[in-house]
Every structure is written in C-alpha cells, then in structure tokens.
mmCIF file of N, CA and C in Angstrom:
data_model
loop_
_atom_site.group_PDB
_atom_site.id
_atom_site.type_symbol
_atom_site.label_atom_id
_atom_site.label_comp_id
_atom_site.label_asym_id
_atom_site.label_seq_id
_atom_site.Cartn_x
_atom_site.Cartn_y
_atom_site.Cartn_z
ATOM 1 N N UNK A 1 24.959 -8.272 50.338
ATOM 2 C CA UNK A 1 24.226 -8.289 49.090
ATOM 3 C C UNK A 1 22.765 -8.638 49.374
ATOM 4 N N UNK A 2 21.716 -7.679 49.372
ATOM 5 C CA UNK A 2 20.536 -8.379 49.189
ATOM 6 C C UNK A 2 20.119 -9.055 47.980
ATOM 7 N N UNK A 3 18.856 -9.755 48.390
ATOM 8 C CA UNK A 3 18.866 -10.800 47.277
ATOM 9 C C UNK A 3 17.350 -10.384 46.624
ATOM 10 N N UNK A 4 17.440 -9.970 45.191
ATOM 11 C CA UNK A 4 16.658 -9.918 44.140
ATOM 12 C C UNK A 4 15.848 -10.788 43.801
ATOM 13 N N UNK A 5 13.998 -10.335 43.319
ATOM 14 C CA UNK A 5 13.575 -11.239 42.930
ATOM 15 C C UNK A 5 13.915 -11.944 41.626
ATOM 16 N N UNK A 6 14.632 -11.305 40.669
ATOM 17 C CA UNK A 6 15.301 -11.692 39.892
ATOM 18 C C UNK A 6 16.450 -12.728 40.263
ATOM 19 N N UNK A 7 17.240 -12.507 40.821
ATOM 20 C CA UNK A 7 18.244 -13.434 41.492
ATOM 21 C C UNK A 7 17.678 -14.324 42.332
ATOM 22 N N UNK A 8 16.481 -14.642 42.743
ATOM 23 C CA UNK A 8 15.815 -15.687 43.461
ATOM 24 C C UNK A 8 15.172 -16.690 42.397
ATOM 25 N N UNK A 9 14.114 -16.346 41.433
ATOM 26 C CA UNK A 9 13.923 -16.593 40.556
ATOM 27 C C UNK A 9 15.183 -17.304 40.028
ATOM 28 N N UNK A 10 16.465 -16.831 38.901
ATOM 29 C CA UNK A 10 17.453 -17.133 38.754
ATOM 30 C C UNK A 10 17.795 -18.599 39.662
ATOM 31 N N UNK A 11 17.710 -18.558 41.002
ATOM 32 C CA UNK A 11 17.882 -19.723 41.833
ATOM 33 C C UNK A 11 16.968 -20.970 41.654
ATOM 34 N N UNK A 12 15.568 -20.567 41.499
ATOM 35 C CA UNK A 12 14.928 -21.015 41.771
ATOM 36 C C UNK A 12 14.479 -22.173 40.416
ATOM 37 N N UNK A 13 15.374 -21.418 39.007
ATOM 38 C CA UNK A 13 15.215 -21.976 37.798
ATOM 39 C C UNK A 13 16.186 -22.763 37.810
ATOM 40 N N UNK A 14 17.530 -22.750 38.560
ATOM 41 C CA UNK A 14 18.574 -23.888 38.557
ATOM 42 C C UNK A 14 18.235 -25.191 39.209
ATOM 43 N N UNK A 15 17.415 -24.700 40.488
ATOM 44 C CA UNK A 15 16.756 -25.963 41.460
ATOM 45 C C UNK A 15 15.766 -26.634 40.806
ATOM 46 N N UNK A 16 14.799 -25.865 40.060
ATOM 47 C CA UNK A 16 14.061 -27.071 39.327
ATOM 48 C C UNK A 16 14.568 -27.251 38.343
ATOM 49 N N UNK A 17 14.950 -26.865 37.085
ATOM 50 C CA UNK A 17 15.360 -27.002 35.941
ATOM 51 C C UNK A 17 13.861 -26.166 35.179
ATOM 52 N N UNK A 18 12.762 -25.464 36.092
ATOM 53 C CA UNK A 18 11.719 -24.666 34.785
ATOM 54 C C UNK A 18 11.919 -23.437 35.166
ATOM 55 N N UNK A 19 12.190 -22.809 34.146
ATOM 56 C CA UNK A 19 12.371 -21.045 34.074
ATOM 57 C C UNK A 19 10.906 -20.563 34.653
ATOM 58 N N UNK A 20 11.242 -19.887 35.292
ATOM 59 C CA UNK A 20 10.692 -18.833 36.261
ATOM 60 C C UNK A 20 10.606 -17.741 35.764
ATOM 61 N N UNK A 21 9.287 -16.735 35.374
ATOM 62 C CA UNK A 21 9.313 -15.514 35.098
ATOM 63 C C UNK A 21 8.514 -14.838 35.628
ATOM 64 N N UNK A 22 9.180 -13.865 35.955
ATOM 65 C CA UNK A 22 8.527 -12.622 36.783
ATOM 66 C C UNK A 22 7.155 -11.545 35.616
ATOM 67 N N UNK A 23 6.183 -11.711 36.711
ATOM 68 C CA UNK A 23 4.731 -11.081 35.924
ATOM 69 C C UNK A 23 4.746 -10.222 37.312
ATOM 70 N N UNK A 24 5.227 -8.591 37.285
ATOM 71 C CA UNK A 24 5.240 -8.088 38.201
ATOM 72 C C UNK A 24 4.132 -7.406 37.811
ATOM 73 N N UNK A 25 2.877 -7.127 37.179
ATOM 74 C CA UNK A 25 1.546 -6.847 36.818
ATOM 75 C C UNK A 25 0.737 -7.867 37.130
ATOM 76 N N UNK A 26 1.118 -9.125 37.012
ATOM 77 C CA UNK A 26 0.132 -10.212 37.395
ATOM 78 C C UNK A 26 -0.860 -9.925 35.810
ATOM 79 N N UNK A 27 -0.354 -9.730 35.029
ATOM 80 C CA UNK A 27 -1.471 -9.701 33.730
ATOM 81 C C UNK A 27 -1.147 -10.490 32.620
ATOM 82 N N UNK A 28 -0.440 -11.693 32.972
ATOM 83 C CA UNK A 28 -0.204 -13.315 32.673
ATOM 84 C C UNK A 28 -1.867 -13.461 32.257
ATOM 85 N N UNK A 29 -2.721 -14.077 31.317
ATOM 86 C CA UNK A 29 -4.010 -14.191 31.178
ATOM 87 C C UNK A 29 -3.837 -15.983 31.058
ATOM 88 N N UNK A 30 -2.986 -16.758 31.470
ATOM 89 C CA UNK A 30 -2.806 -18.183 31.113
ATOM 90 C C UNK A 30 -3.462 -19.073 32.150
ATOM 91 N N UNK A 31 -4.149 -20.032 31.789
ATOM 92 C CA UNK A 31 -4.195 -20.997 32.985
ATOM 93 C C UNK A 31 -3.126 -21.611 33.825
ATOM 94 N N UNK A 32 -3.746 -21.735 35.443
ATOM 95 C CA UNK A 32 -2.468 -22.743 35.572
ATOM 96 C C UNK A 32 -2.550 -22.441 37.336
ATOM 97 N N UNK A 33 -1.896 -24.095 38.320
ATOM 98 C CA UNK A 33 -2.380 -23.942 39.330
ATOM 99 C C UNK A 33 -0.977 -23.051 40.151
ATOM 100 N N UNK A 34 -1.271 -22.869 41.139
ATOM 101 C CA UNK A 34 -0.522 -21.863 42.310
ATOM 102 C C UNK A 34 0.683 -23.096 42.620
ATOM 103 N N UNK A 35 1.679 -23.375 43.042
ATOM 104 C CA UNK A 35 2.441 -24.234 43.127
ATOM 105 C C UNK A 35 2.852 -24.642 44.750
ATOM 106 N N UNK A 36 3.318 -22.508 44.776
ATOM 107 C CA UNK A 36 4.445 -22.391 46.295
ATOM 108 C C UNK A 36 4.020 -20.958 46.072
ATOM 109 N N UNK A 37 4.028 -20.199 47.661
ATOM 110 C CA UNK A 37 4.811 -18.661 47.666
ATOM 111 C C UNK A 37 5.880 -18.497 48.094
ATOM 112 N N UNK A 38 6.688 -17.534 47.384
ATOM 113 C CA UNK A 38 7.688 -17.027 47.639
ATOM 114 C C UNK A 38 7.841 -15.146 48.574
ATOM 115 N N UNK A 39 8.305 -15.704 49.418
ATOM 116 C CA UNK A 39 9.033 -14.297 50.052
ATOM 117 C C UNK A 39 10.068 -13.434 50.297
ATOM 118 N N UNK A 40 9.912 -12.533 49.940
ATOM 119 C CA UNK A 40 10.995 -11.722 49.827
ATOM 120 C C UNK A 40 11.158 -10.321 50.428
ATOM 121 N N UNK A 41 12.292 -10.343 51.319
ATOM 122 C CA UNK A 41 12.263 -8.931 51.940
ATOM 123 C C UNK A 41 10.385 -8.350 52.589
ATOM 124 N N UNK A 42 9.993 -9.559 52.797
ATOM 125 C CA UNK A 42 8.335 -8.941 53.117
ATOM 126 C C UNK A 42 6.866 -8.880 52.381
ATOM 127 N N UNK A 43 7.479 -8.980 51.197
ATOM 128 C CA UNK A 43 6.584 -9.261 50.226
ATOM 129 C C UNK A 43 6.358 -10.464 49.200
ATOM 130 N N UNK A 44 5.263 -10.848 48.951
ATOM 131 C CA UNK A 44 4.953 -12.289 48.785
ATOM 132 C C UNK A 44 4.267 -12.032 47.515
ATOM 133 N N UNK A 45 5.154 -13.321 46.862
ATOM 134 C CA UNK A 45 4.644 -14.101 45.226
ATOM 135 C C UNK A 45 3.863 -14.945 45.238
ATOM 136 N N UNK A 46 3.278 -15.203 44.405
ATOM 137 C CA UNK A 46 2.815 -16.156 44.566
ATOM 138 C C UNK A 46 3.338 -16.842 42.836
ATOM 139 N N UNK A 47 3.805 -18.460 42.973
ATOM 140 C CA UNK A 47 4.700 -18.817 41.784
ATOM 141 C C UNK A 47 3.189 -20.010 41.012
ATOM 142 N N UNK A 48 3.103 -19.877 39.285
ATOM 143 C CA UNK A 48 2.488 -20.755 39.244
ATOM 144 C C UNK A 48 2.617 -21.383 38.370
ATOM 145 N N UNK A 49 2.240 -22.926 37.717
ATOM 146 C CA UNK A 49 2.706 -23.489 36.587
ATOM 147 C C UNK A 49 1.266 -22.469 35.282
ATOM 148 N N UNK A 50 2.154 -21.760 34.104
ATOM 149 C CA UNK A 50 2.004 -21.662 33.016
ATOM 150 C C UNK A 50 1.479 -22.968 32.431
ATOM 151 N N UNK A 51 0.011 -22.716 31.784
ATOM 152 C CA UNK A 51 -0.064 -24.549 31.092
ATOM 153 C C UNK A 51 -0.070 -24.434 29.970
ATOM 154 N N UNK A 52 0.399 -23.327 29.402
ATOM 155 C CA UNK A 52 0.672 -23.207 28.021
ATOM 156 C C UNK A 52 1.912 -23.103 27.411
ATOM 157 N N UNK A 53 2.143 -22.659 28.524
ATOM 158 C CA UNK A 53 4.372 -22.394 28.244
ATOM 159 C C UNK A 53 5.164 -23.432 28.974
ATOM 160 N N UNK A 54 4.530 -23.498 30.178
ATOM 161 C CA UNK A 54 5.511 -24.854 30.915
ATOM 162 C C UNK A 54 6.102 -23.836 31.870
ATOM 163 N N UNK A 55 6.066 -22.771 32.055
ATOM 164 C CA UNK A 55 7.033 -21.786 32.472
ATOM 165 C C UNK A 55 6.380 -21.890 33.661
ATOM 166 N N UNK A 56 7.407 -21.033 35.495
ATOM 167 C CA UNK A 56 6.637 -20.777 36.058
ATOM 168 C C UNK A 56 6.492 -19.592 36.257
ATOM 169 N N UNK A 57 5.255 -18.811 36.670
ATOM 170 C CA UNK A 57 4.916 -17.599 36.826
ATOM 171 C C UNK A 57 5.048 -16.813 37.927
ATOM 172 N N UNK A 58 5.601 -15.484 38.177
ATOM 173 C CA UNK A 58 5.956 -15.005 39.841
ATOM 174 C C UNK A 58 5.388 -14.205 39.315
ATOM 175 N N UNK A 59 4.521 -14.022 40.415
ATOM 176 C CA UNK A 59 3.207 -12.475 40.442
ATOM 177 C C UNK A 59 2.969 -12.253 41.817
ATOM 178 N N UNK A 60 3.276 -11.034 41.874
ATOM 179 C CA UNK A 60 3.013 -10.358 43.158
ATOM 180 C C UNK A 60 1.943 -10.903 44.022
ATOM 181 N N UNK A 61 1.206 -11.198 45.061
ATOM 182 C CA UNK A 61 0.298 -11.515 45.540
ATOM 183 C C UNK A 61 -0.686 -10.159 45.594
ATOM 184 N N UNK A 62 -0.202 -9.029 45.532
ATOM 185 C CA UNK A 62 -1.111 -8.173 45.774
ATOM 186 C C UNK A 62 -1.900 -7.760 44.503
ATOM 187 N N UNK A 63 -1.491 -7.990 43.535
ATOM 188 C CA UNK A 63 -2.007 -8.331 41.926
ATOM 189 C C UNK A 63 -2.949 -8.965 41.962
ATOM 190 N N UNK A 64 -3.178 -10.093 42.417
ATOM 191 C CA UNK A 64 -4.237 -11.186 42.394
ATOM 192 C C UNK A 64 -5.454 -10.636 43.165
ATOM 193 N N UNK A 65 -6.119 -10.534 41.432
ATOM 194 C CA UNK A 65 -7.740 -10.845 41.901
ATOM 195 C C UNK A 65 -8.502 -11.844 43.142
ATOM 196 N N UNK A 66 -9.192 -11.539 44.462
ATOM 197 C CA UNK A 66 -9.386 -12.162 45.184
ATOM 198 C C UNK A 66 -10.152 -13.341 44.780
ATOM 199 N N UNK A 67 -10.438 -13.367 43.833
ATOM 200 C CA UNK A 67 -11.717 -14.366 43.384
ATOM 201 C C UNK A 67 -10.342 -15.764 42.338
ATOM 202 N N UNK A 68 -9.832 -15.123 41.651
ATOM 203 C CA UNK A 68 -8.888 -15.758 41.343
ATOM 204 C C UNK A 68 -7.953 -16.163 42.498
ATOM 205 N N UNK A 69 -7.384 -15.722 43.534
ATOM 206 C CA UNK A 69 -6.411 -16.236 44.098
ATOM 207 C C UNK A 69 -7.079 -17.519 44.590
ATOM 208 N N UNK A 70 -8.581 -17.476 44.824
ATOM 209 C CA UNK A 70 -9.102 -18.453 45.475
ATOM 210 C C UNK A 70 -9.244 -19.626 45.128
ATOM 211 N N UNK A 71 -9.322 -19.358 43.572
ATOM 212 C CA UNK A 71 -10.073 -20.478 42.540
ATOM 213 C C UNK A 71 -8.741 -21.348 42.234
ATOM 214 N N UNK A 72 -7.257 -20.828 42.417
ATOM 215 C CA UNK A 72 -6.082 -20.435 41.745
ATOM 216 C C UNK A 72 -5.467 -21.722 43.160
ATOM 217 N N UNK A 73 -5.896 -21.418 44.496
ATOM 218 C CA UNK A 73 -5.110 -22.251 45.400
ATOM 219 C C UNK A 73 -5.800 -23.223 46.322
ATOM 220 N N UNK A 74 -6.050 -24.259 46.242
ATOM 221 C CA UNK A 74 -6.917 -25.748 46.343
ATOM 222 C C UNK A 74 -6.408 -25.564 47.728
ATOM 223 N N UNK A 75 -5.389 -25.963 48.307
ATOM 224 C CA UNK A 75 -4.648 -26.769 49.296
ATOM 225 C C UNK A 75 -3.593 -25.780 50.029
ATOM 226 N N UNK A 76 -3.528 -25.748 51.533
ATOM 227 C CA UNK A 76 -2.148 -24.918 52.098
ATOM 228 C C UNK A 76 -1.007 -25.379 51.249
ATOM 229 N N UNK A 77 -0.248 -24.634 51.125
ATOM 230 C CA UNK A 77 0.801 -24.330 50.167
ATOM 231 C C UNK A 77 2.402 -23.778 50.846
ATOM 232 N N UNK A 78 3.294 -24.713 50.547
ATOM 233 C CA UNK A 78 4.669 -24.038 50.790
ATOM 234 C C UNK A 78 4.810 -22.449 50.812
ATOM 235 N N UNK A 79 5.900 -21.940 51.559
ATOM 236 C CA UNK A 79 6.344 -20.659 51.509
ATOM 237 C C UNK A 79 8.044 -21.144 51.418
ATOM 238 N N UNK A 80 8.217 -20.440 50.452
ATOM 239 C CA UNK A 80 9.882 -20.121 50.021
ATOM 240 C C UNK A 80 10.144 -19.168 50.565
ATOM 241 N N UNK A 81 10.934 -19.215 51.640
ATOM 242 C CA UNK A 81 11.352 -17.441 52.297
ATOM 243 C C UNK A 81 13.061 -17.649 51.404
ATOM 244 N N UNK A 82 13.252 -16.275 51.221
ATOM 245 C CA UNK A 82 14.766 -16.023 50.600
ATOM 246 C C UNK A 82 15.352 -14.824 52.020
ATOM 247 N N UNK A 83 16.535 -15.552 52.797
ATOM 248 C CA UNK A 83 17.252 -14.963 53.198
ATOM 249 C C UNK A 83 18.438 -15.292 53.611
ATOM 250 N N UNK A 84 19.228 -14.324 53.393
ATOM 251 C CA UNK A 84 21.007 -14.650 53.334
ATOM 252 C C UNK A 84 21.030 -15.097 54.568
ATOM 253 N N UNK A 85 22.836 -15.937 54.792
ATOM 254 C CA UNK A 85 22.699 -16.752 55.902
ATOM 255 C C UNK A 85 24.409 -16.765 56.035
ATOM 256 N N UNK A 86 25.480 -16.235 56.248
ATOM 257 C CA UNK A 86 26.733 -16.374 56.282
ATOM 258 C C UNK A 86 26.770 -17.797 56.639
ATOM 259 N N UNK A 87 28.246 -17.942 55.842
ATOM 260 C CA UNK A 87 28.925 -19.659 56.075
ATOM 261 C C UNK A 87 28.775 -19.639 57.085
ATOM 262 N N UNK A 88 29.499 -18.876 57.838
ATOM 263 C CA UNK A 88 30.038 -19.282 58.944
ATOM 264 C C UNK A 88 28.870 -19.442 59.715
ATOM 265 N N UNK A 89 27.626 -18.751 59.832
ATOM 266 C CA UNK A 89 26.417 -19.469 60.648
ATOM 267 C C UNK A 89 26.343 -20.234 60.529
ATOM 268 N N UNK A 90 25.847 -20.801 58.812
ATOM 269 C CA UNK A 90 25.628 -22.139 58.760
ATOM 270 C C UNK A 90 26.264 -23.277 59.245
ATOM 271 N N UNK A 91 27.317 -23.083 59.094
ATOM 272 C CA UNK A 91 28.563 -23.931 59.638
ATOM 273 C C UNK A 91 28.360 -24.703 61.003
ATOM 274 N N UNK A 92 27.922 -23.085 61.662
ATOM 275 C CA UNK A 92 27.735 -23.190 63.030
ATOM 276 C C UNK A 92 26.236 -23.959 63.700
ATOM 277 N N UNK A 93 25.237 -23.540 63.012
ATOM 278 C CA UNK A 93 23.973 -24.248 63.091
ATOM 279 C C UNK A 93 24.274 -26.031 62.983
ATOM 280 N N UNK A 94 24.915 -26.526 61.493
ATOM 281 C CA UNK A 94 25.120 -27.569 61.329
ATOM 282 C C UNK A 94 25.849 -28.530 62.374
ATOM 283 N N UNK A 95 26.597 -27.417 63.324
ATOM 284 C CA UNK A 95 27.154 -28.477 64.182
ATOM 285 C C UNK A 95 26.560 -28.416 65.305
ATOM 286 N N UNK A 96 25.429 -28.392 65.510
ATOM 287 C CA UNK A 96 24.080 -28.810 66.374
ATOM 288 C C UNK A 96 23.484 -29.164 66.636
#
C-alpha cells in the first residue's frame, strides 16, 4: 500500500490532535508560521499553523512564493519523511 498525502495528513491529525488540510494550490491567503516539512514519495510540503482557523496547512513546496517561503521559515526545521516499514523489520531493527 503506498501511503497518501491524504492518509499521512489523516496520521498526522491523530498524532497531534489539529486537523491538517491539504492546500494543494498553496492559495491558503492566511497568516501563519511554517512548523515541519513533510515528505512524500519525493516531494515536499511544507505544513503550517493557520492563525485564523487553528488548522494546519499542507502546501506543496513548489507553490511557495520564494519571497514568502523565506519570510514564512525563521529557523532549520524538521522533515517528516512518510515511509512504510514491515513489522517484521521493525521488529528486527528493535532488537538491536
């Protein structure tokens, strides 16, 4: 099963408890700072707090105005990579 930005998102709203919505235009016009990026299959989000909704925002990185991405991210910043991992690896890693 690959894994959807929808279904990452989806994940990503259970782990924090704030809904996550996908702005695959990036034409969100709201304030609000850059948080984390997220990756997926190669291509990168960038997630941000909404300060009007509370919500967080997933927008493509390639959307983002360069002048905005700049103004938008203060500080190096987490990367969320999403990729599947069978039990049984894990399993196996853990006993290491």
């Amino acid at each position: 099963m690959q894994t959807t930005i929808h279904f990452a998102m989806s994940m990503l709203t259970r782990a924090t408890s704030i809904k996550h919505i996908l702005d695959d235009d990036a034409e969100e016009l709201s304030c609000g700072q850059v948080h984390y990026a997220l990756e997926l299959d190669g291509r990168f989000f960038l997630v941000w707090n909404d300060m009007d909704s509370g919500s967080m925002i997933v927008s493509p990185v390639e959307h983002w105005d360069l002048k905005n991405l700049l103004e938008a991210i203060d500080d190096p910043m987490p990367v969320l990579s999403f990729a599947e991992i069978a039990a049984s690896a894990l399993a196996a890693r853990a006993t290491h």
